[in-house]
mmCIF file of C-alpha atoms in Angstrom:
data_model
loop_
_atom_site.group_PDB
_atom_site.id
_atom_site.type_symbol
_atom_site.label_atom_id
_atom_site.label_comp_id
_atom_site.label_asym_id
_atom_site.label_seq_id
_atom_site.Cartn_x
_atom_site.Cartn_y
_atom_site.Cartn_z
ATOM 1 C CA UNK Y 1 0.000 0.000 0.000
ATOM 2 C CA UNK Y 2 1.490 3.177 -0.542
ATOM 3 C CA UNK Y 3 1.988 5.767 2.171
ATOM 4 C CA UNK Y 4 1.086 9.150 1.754
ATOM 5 C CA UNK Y 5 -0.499 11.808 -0.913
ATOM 6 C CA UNK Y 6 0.734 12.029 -4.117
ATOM 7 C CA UNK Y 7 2.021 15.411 -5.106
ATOM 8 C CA UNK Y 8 -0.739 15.465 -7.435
ATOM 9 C CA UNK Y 9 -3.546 14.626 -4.576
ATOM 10 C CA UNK Y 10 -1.845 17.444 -2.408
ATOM 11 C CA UNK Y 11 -2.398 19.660 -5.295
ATOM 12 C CA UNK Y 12 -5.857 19.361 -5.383
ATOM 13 C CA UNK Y 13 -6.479 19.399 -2.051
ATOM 14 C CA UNK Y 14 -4.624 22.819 -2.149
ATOM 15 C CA UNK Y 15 -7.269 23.888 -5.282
ATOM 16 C CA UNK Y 16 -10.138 22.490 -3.114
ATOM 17 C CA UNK Y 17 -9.202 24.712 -0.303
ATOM 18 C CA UNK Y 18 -8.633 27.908 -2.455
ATOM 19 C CA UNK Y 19 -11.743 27.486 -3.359
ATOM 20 C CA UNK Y 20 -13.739 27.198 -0.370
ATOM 21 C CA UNK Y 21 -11.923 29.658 1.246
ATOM 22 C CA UNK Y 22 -13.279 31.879 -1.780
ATOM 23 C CA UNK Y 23 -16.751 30.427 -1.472
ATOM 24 C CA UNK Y 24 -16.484 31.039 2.401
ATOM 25 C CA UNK Y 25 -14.993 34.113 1.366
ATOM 26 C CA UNK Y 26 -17.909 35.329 -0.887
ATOM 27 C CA UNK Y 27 -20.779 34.520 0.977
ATOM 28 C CA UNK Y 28 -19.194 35.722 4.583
ATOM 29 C CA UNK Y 29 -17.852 39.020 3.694
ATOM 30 C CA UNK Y 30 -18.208 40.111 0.202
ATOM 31 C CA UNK Y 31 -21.681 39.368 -0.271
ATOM 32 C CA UNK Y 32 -22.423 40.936 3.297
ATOM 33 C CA UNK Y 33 -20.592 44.048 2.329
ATOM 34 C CA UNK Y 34 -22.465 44.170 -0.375
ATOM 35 C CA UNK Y 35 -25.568 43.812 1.378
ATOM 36 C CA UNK Y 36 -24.537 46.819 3.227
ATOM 37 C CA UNK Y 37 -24.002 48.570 0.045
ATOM 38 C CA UNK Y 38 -27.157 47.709 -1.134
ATOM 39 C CA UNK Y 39 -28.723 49.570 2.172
ATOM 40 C CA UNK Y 40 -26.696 52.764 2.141
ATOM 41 C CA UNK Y 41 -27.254 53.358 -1.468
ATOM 42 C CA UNK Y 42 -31.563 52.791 -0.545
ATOM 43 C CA UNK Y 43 -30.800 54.807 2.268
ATOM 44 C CA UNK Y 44 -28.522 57.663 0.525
ATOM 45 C CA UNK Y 45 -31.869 57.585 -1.783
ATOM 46 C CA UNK Y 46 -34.342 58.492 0.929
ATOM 47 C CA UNK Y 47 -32.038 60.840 1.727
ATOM 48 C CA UNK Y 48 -31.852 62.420 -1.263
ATOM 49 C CA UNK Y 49 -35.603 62.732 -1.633
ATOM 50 C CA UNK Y 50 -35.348 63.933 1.467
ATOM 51 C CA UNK Y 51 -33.039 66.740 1.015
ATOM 52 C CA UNK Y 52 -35.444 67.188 -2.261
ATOM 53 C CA UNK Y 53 -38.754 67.711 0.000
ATOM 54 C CA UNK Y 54 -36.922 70.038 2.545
ATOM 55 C CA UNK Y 55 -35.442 72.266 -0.379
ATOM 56 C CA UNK Y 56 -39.222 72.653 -2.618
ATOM 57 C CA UNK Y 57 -40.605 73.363 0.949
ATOM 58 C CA UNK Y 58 -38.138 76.082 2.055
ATOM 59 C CA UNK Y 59 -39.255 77.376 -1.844
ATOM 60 C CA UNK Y 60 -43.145 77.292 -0.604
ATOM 61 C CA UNK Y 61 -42.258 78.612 2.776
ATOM 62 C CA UNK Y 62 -40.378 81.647 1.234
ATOM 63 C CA UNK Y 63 -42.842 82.574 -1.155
ATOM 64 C CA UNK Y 64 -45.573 82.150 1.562
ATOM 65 C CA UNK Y 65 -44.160 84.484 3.573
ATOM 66 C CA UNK Y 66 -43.794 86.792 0.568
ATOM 67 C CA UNK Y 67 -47.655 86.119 -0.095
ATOM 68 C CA UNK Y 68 -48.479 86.667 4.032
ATOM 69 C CA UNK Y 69 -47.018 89.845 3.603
ATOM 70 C CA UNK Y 70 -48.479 90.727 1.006
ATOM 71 C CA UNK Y 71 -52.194 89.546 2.565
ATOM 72 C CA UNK Y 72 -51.049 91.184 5.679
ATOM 73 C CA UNK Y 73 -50.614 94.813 4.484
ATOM 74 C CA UNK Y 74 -53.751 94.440 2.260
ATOM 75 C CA UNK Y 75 -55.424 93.862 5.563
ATOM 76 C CA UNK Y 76 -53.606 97.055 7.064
ATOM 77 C CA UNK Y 77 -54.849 99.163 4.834
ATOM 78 C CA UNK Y 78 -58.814 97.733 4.157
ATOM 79 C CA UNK Y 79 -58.550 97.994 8.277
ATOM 80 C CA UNK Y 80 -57.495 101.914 7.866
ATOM 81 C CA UNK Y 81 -60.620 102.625 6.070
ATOM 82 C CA UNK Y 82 -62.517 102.475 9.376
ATOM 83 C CA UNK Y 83 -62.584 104.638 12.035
ATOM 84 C CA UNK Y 84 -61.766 103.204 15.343
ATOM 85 C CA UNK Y 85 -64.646 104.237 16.855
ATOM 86 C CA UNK Y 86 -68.276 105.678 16.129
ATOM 87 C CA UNK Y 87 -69.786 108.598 18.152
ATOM 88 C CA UNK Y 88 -73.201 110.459 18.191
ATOM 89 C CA UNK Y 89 -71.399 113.738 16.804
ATOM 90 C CA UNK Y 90 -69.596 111.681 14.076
ATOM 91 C CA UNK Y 91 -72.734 110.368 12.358
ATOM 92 C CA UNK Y 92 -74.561 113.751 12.974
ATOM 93 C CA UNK Y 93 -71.914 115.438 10.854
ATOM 94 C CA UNK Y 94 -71.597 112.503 8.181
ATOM 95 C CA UNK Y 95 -75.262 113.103 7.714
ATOM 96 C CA UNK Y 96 -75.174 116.968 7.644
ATOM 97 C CA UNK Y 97 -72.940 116.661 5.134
ATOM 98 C CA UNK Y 98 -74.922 113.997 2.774
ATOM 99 C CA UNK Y 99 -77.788 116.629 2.992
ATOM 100 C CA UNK Y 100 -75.450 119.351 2.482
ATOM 101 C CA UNK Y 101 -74.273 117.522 -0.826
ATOM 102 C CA UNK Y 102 -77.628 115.933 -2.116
ATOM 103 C CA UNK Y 103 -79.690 118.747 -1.102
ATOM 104 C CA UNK Y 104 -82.010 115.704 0.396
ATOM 105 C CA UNK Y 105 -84.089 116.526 3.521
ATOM 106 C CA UNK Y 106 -84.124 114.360 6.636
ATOM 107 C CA UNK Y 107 -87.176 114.477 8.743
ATOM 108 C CA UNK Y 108 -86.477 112.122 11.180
ATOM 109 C CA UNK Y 109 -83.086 110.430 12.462
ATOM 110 C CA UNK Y 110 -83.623 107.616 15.190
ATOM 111 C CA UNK Y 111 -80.626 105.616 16.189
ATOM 112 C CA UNK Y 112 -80.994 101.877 16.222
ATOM 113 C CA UNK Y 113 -78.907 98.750 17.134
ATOM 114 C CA UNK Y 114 -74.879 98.120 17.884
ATOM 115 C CA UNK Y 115 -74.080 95.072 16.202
ATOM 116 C CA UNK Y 116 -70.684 93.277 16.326
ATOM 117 C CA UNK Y 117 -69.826 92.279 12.851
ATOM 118 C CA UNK Y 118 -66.095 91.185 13.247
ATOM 119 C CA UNK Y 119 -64.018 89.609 16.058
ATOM 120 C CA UNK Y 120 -61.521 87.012 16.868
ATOM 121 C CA UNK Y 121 -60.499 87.938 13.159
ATOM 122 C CA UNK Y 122 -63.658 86.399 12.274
ATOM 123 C CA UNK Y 123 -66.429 88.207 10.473
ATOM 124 C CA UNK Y 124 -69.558 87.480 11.825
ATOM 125 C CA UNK Y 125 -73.403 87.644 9.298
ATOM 126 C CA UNK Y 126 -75.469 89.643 10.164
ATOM 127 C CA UNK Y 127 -79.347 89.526 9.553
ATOM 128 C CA UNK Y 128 -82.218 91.102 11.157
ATOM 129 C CA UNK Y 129 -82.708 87.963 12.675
ATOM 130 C CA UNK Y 130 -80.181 87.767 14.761
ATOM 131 C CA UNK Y 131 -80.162 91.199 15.870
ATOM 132 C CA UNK Y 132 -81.249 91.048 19.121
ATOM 133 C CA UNK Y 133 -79.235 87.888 20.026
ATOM 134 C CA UNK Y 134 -76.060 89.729 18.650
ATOM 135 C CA UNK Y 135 -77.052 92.786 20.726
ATOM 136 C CA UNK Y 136 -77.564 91.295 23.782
ATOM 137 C CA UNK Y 137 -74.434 88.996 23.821
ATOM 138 C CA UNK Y 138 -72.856 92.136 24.144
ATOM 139 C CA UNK Y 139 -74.463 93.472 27.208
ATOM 140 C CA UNK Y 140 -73.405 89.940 28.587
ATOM 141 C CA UNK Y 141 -69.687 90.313 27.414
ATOM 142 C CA UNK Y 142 -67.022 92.018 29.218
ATOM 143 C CA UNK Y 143 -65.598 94.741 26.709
ATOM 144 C CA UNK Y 144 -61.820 94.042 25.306
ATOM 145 C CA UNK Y 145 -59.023 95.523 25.001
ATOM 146 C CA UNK Y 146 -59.483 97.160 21.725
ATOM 147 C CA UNK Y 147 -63.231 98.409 22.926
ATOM 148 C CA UNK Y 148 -61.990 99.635 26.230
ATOM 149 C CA UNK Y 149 -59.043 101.874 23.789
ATOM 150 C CA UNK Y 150 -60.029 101.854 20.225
ATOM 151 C CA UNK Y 151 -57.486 104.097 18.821
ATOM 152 C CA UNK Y 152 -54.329 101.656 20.425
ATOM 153 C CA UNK Y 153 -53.378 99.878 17.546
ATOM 154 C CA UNK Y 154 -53.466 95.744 18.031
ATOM 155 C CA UNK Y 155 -53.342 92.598 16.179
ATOM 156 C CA UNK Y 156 -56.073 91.949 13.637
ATOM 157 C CA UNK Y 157 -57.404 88.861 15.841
ATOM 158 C CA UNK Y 158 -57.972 91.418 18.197
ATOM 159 C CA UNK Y 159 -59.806 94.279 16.606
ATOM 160 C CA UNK Y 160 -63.587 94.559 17.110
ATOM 161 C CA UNK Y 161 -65.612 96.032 13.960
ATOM 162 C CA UNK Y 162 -68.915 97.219 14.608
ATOM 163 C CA UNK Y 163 -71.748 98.613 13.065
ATOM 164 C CA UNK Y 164 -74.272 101.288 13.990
ATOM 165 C CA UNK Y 165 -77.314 100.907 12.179
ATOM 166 C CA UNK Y 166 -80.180 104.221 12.367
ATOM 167 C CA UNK Y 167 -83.378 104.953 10.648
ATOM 168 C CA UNK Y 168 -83.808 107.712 8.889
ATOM 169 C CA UNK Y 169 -87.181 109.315 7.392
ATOM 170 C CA UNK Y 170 -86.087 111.490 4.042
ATOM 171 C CA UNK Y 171 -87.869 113.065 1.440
ATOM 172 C CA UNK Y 172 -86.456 114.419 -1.748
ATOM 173 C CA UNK Y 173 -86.289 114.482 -5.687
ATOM 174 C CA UNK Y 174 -85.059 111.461 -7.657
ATOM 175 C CA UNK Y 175 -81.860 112.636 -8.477
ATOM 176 C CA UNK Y 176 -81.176 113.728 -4.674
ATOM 177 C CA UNK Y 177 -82.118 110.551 -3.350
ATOM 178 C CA UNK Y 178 -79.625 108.767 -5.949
ATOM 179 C CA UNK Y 179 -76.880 111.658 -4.959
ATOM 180 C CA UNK Y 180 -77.235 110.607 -1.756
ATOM 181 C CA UNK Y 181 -76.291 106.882 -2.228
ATOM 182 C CA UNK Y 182 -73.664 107.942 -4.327
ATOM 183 C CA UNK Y 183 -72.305 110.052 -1.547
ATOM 184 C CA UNK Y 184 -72.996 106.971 0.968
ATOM 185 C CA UNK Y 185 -70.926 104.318 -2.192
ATOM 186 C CA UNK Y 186 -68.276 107.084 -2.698
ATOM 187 C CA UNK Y 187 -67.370 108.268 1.170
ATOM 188 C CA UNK Y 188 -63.780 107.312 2.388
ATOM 189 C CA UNK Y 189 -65.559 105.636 5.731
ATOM 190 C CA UNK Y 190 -67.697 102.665 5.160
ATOM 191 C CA UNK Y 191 -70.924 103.103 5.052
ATOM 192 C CA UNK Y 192 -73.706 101.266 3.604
ATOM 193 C CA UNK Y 193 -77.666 100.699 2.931
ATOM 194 C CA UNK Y 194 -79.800 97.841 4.643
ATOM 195 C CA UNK Y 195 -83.279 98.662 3.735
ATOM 196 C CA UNK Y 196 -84.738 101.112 1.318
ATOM 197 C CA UNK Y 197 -88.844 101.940 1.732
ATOM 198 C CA UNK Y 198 -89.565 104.908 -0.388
ATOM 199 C CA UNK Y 199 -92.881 105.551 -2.565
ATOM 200 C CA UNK Y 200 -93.892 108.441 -4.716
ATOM 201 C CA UNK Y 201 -95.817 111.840 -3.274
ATOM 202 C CA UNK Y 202 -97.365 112.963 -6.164
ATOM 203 C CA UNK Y 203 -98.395 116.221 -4.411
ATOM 204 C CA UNK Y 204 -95.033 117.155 -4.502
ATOM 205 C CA UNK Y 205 -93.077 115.314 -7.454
ATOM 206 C CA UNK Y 206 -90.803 113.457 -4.374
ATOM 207 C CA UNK Y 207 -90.107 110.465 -3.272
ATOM 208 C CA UNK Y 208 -90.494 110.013 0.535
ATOM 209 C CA UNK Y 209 -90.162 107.375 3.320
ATOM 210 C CA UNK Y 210 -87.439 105.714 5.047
ATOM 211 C CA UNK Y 211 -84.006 104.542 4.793
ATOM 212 C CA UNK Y 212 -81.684 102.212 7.548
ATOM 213 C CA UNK Y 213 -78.206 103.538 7.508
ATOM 214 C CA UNK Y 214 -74.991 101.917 8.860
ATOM 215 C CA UNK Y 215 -72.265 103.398 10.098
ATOM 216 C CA UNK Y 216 -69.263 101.038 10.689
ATOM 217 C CA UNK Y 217 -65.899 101.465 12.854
ATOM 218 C CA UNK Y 218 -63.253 99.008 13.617
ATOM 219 C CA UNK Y 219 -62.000 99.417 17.469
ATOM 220 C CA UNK Y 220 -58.041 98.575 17.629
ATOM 221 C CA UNK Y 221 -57.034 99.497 13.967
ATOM 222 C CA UNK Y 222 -54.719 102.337 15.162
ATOM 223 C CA UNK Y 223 -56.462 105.178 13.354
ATOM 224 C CA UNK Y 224 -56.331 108.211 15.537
ATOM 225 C CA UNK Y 225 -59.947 109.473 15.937
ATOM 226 C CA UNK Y 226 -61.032 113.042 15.396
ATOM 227 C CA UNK Y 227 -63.875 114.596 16.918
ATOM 228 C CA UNK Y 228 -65.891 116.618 14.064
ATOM 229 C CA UNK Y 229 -66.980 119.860 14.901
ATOM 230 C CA UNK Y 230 -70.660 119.648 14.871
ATOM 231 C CA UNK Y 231 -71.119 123.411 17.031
ATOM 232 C CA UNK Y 232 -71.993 124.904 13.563
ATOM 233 C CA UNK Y 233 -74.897 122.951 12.718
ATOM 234 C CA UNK Y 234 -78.473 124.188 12.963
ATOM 235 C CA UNK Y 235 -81.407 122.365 13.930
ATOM 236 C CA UNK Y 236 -84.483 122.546 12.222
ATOM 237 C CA UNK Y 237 -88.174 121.842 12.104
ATOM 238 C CA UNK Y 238 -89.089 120.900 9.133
ATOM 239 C CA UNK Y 239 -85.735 119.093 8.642
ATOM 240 C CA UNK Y 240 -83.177 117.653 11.121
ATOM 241 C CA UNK Y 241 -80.694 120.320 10.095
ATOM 242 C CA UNK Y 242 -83.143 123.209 9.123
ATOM 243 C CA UNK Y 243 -82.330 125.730 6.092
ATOM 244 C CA UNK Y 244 -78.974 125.075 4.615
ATOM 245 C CA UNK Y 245 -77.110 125.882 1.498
ATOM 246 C CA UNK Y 246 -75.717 123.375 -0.790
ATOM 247 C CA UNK Y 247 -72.440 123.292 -1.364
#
């Protein structure tokens, strides 16, 4: 029997080994390194898309802001085109001086309702409906900031508008009547119209009857208020502000 390994059977033992030791070699550190590739390059991906996300949203947020500031000083000045508040003497003189430029003649003036028609930077309808219920609420509401100093300028969320609606009895020609709204459409304050009831005297060639009238203000806007001078206006009989010429 012979002793030993041929040189030939060492040889291939020697090839057998290389070779499992290459197998081994694979499968116990190449392949697991490239397993490891495989999950940095999926996670350099999320990354990336990431990074993508992040960058379009800095875009949006930088062109929001551009927008919000836009929006914002829009709001600044629609909020200047109040007064901060409303007071007897101010209407008086706003409607001296819609008879004073219509030539109309008001009979009768009788102040009506306080309504709240914006807060908590909300607006809020109003309808004759819920008149009473807005009206009340107030009595039952301790007055803000902004109420208890209109003209101190604060955050929109915190202004109050609100609107001071009175009933007034006119009488006039066609085209004074429409001169009238114009002056009401056209005025640098807001005003506006919530119920028209006239019908034709034909004794007279006018148009008479009655007309609701609201005056609105918005406490905490910042606008310094002025007191109008109202020492120079006559009262009349016939008319609430008696013989006047038009201007």
């Amino acid at each position: 029997m012979r002793k030993g390994l041929t040189t030939k059977q060492k040889r291939l033992i020697l090839i057998l080994a290389g070779i499992l030791i290459l197998l081994l070699s694979f499968f116990l550190i190449f392949q697991k390194n490239m397993e490891t590739v495989q999950r940095l390059q999926t996670k350099n991906v999320e990354l990336s898309g990431q990074v993508d996300f992040l960058s379009n949203l800095q875009i949006r947020v930088n062109e929001m802001k551009k927008t919000t500031g836009k929006k914002q000083q829009e709001i600044e000045n629609y909020a200047k085109e109040y007064p901060c508040k409303i007071t007897q003497q101010h209407i008086i003189s706003n409607l001296y001086d819609m008879q004073v430029a219509s030539g109309l003649e008001l009979r009768i003036v009788k102040p009506g309702t306080e309504q709240v028609f914006f807060q908590k930077g909300q607006l809020i309808a109003l309808s004759s409906e819920n008149v009473e219920e807005n009206t009340e609420a107030q009595k039952d509401t301790k007055k803000s900031a902004a109420e208890l100093e209109p003209e101190k300028k604060v955050p929109v969320n915190q202004m109050v508008g609100k609107v001071f609606s009175y009933e007034i009895e006119i009488s006039g020609t066609r085209k004074q009547v429409l001169q009238a709204f114009d002056w009401i459409t056209n005025h640098q304050e807001r005003m506006s119209l919530s119920k028209i009831s006239l019908s034709f005297d034909s004794s007279n060639g006018k148009l008479t009857g009655t007309i609701n009238m609201n005056f609105y203000c918005l406490n905490g806007n910042g606008v310094p208020y002025e007191e109008p001078d109202i020492s120079g206006i006559i009262l009349g009989n016939k008319d609430v502000f008696g013989t006047f010429k038009k201007k």
